[in-house]
């Protein structure tokens, strides 16, 4: 699989809604809520302004996305890393993280949250990328862990 990456624009909102809905449907069912699931096109257009997004394409099919916020001084917040359900487990999430880290090469620190009970996410961030868990909080009805990765 040879991925191509593209910075999302407002015209990509419908494509992004499709990725998010596929990637986060199971979370919506499990938790009864998921801020990434069920967005409108208008909501996604606004989100593109606030959280830039990089879309991964496989043979011209949008298969995944990473969104982020640049907080300045090399500090980034990863708002979302999602891969369409039928493409999960093929290394696309890893490739998106690596691409993001190379494109935003000024990063000194990255933070993100993920549900506390999503063991596969916890392993992904801690084992594959070296993030450490720095805290936990309630996000609505879901308990989430905060993660941080500092560049040495």
mmCIF file of C-alpha atoms in Angstrom:
data_model
loop_
_atom_site.group_PDB
_atom_site.id
_atom_site.type_symbol
_atom_site.label_atom_id
_atom_site.label_comp_id
_atom_site.label_asym_id
_atom_site.label_seq_id
_atom_site.Cartn_x
_atom_site.Cartn_y
_atom_site.Cartn_z
ATOM 1 C CA UNK A 1 0.000 0.000 0.000
ATOM 2 C CA UNK A 2 1.417 3.354 -1.030
ATOM 3 C CA UNK A 3 -0.319 6.213 0.740
ATOM 4 C CA UNK A 4 -0.601 9.748 -0.571
ATOM 5 C CA UNK A 5 -1.192 12.574 1.916
ATOM 6 C CA UNK A 6 -3.117 15.774 1.355
ATOM 7 C CA UNK A 7 -3.862 18.744 3.591
ATOM 8 C CA UNK A 8 -7.657 18.936 3.902
ATOM 9 C CA UNK A 9 -9.592 21.886 2.520
ATOM 10 C CA UNK A 10 -13.226 22.873 3.059
ATOM 11 C CA UNK A 11 -14.180 21.084 -0.158
ATOM 12 C CA UNK A 12 -13.046 17.831 1.542
ATOM 13 C CA UNK A 13 -15.635 18.126 4.333
ATOM 14 C CA UNK A 14 -17.929 15.412 2.964
ATOM 15 C CA UNK A 15 -14.986 13.029 2.524
ATOM 16 C CA UNK A 16 -13.904 13.725 6.106
ATOM 17 C CA UNK A 17 -17.402 13.118 7.483
ATOM 18 C CA UNK A 18 -17.329 9.742 5.712
ATOM 19 C CA UNK A 19 -13.949 8.810 7.255
ATOM 20 C CA UNK A 20 -14.961 9.958 10.746
ATOM 21 C CA UNK A 21 -18.310 8.129 10.626
ATOM 22 C CA UNK A 22 -16.662 4.894 9.538
ATOM 23 C CA UNK A 23 -13.749 5.157 11.979
ATOM 24 C CA UNK A 24 -15.775 6.171 15.032
ATOM 25 C CA UNK A 25 -19.112 4.384 14.602
ATOM 26 C CA UNK A 26 -18.124 1.623 17.039
ATOM 27 C CA UNK A 27 -17.205 4.237 19.673
ATOM 28 C CA UNK A 28 -20.570 5.912 19.190
ATOM 29 C CA UNK A 29 -22.355 2.582 19.692
ATOM 30 C CA UNK A 30 -20.190 1.603 22.681
ATOM 31 C CA UNK A 31 -20.342 4.902 24.562
ATOM 32 C CA UNK A 32 -23.627 6.352 23.308
ATOM 33 C CA UNK A 33 -21.704 9.448 22.265
ATOM 34 C CA UNK A 34 -18.610 10.307 20.259
ATOM 35 C CA UNK A 35 -17.702 13.853 19.247
ATOM 36 C CA UNK A 36 -16.075 12.578 16.040
ATOM 37 C CA UNK A 37 -19.179 10.682 14.867
ATOM 38 C CA UNK A 38 -22.226 12.197 13.164
ATOM 39 C CA UNK A 39 -20.820 15.575 12.231
ATOM 40 C CA UNK A 40 -22.529 17.724 9.657
ATOM 41 C CA UNK A 41 -20.662 18.993 6.605
ATOM 42 C CA UNK A 42 -20.951 22.539 7.985
ATOM 43 C CA UNK A 43 -19.520 21.419 11.321
ATOM 44 C CA UNK A 44 -16.633 19.690 9.538
ATOM 45 C CA UNK A 45 -15.899 22.792 7.448
ATOM 46 C CA UNK A 46 -15.544 24.787 10.676
ATOM 47 C CA UNK A 47 -13.432 22.018 12.202
ATOM 48 C CA UNK A 48 -11.017 22.178 9.239
ATOM 49 C CA UNK A 49 -10.369 25.832 10.122
ATOM 50 C CA UNK A 50 -9.757 25.117 13.821
ATOM 51 C CA UNK A 51 -7.990 21.755 13.523
ATOM 52 C CA UNK A 52 -6.031 21.269 10.286
ATOM 53 C CA UNK A 53 -6.381 17.758 8.918
ATOM 54 C CA UNK A 54 -4.193 15.524 6.796
ATOM 55 C CA UNK A 55 -6.038 12.929 4.717
ATOM 56 C CA UNK A 56 -4.383 9.656 3.685
ATOM 57 C CA UNK A 57 -5.361 8.216 0.310
ATOM 58 C CA UNK A 58 -4.810 4.700 -0.998
ATOM 59 C CA UNK A 59 -5.288 4.529 -4.768
ATOM 60 C CA UNK A 60 -7.365 7.750 -4.701
ATOM 61 C CA UNK A 61 -9.610 6.440 -1.902
ATOM 62 C CA UNK A 62 -9.606 8.475 1.307
ATOM 63 C CA UNK A 63 -8.809 5.931 4.023
ATOM 64 C CA UNK A 64 -7.700 7.896 7.089
ATOM 65 C CA UNK A 65 -7.153 11.262 8.715
ATOM 66 C CA UNK A 66 -5.178 12.951 11.446
ATOM 67 C CA UNK A 67 -6.261 16.315 12.839
ATOM 68 C CA UNK A 68 -4.172 18.568 15.012
ATOM 69 C CA UNK A 69 -3.893 21.942 16.626
ATOM 70 C CA UNK A 70 -0.632 23.873 16.654
ATOM 71 C CA UNK A 71 -0.441 25.514 20.074
ATOM 72 C CA UNK A 72 2.850 27.270 19.301
ATOM 73 C CA UNK A 73 6.368 26.706 20.613
ATOM 74 C CA UNK A 74 6.425 23.215 19.087
ATOM 75 C CA UNK A 75 3.402 22.048 21.097
ATOM 76 C CA UNK A 76 0.716 20.142 19.200
ATOM 77 C CA UNK A 77 -2.572 18.608 20.258
ATOM 78 C CA UNK A 78 -3.713 15.602 18.213
ATOM 79 C CA UNK A 79 -7.471 15.998 17.971
ATOM 80 C CA UNK A 80 -8.214 12.875 15.983
ATOM 81 C CA UNK A 81 -6.520 9.929 14.338
ATOM 82 C CA UNK A 82 -9.038 7.841 12.443
ATOM 83 C CA UNK A 83 -8.961 5.139 9.793
ATOM 84 C CA UNK A 84 -12.003 3.804 7.940
ATOM 85 C CA UNK A 85 -13.119 0.568 9.550
ATOM 86 C CA UNK A 86 -12.413 -1.613 6.511
ATOM 87 C CA UNK A 87 -8.814 -0.292 6.349
ATOM 88 C CA UNK A 88 -7.934 -0.625 10.043
ATOM 89 C CA UNK A 89 -5.080 -2.920 11.018
ATOM 90 C CA UNK A 90 -3.084 -2.196 7.857
ATOM 91 C CA UNK A 91 -0.619 0.337 9.299
ATOM 92 C CA UNK A 92 -2.443 3.444 8.080
ATOM 93 C CA UNK A 93 -2.709 5.000 11.554
ATOM 94 C CA UNK A 94 1.007 4.437 12.116
ATOM 95 C CA UNK A 95 1.819 5.908 8.712
ATOM 96 C CA UNK A 96 -0.343 8.972 9.405
ATOM 97 C CA UNK A 97 1.380 9.586 12.762
ATOM 98 C CA UNK A 98 4.831 9.229 11.204
ATOM 99 C CA UNK A 99 3.878 11.529 8.331
ATOM 100 C CA UNK A 100 2.490 14.111 10.751
ATOM 101 C CA UNK A 101 5.650 13.953 12.869
ATOM 102 C CA UNK A 102 7.835 14.518 9.803
ATOM 103 C CA UNK A 103 5.652 17.292 8.340
ATOM 104 C CA UNK A 104 5.397 19.165 11.641
ATOM 105 C CA UNK A 105 9.067 18.642 12.334
ATOM 106 C CA UNK A 106 9.183 21.528 14.826
ATOM 107 C CA UNK A 107 7.200 19.485 17.358
ATOM 108 C CA UNK A 108 8.648 19.356 20.840
ATOM 109 C CA UNK A 109 5.575 18.005 22.611
ATOM 110 C CA UNK A 110 2.374 16.279 21.508
ATOM 111 C CA UNK A 111 -0.710 15.631 23.615
ATOM 112 C CA UNK A 112 -3.941 13.746 22.965
ATOM 113 C CA UNK A 113 -6.761 11.894 24.699
ATOM 114 C CA UNK A 114 -8.279 8.477 24.133
ATOM 115 C CA UNK A 115 -10.840 6.423 26.076
ATOM 116 C CA UNK A 116 -9.336 4.663 29.087
ATOM 117 C CA UNK A 117 -10.852 1.324 28.123
ATOM 118 C CA UNK A 118 -9.533 1.318 24.519
ATOM 119 C CA UNK A 119 -6.550 -0.939 25.146
ATOM 120 C CA UNK A 120 -5.573 -1.072 21.468
ATOM 121 C CA UNK A 121 -5.313 2.749 21.405
ATOM 122 C CA UNK A 122 -3.277 2.792 24.609
ATOM 123 C CA UNK A 123 -0.839 0.209 23.212
ATOM 124 C CA UNK A 124 -0.664 2.080 19.892
ATOM 125 C CA UNK A 125 0.358 5.370 21.483
ATOM 126 C CA UNK A 126 2.558 4.040 24.295
ATOM 127 C CA UNK A 127 4.298 1.093 22.627
ATOM 128 C CA UNK A 128 4.558 2.283 19.053
ATOM 129 C CA UNK A 129 5.268 5.954 19.667
ATOM 130 C CA UNK A 130 6.426 6.269 23.277
ATOM 131 C CA UNK A 131 3.614 8.451 24.630
ATOM 132 C CA UNK A 132 3.120 8.392 28.379
ATOM 133 C CA UNK A 133 -0.175 8.608 30.227
ATOM 134 C CA UNK A 134 -0.246 11.862 32.180
ATOM 135 C CA UNK A 135 -3.743 11.873 33.641
ATOM 136 C CA UNK A 136 -7.369 10.938 33.286
ATOM 137 C CA UNK A 137 -10.675 12.788 33.307
ATOM 138 C CA UNK A 138 -14.324 12.389 32.441
ATOM 139 C CA UNK A 139 -15.268 13.570 28.971
ATOM 140 C CA UNK A 140 -19.045 13.429 29.125
ATOM 141 C CA UNK A 141 -19.784 9.867 30.177
ATOM 142 C CA UNK A 142 -16.438 8.511 28.948
ATOM 143 C CA UNK A 143 -13.290 8.302 31.076
ATOM 144 C CA UNK A 144 -10.292 9.308 28.960
ATOM 145 C CA UNK A 145 -6.548 9.194 29.446
ATOM 146 C CA UNK A 146 -4.357 12.151 28.589
ATOM 147 C CA UNK A 147 -1.161 11.260 26.730
ATOM 148 C CA UNK A 148 2.024 13.242 26.159
ATOM 149 C CA UNK A 149 5.097 12.689 24.021
ATOM 150 C CA UNK A 150 8.095 14.951 24.548
ATOM 151 C CA UNK A 151 10.943 15.083 22.106
ATOM 152 C CA UNK A 152 14.277 14.310 23.743
#
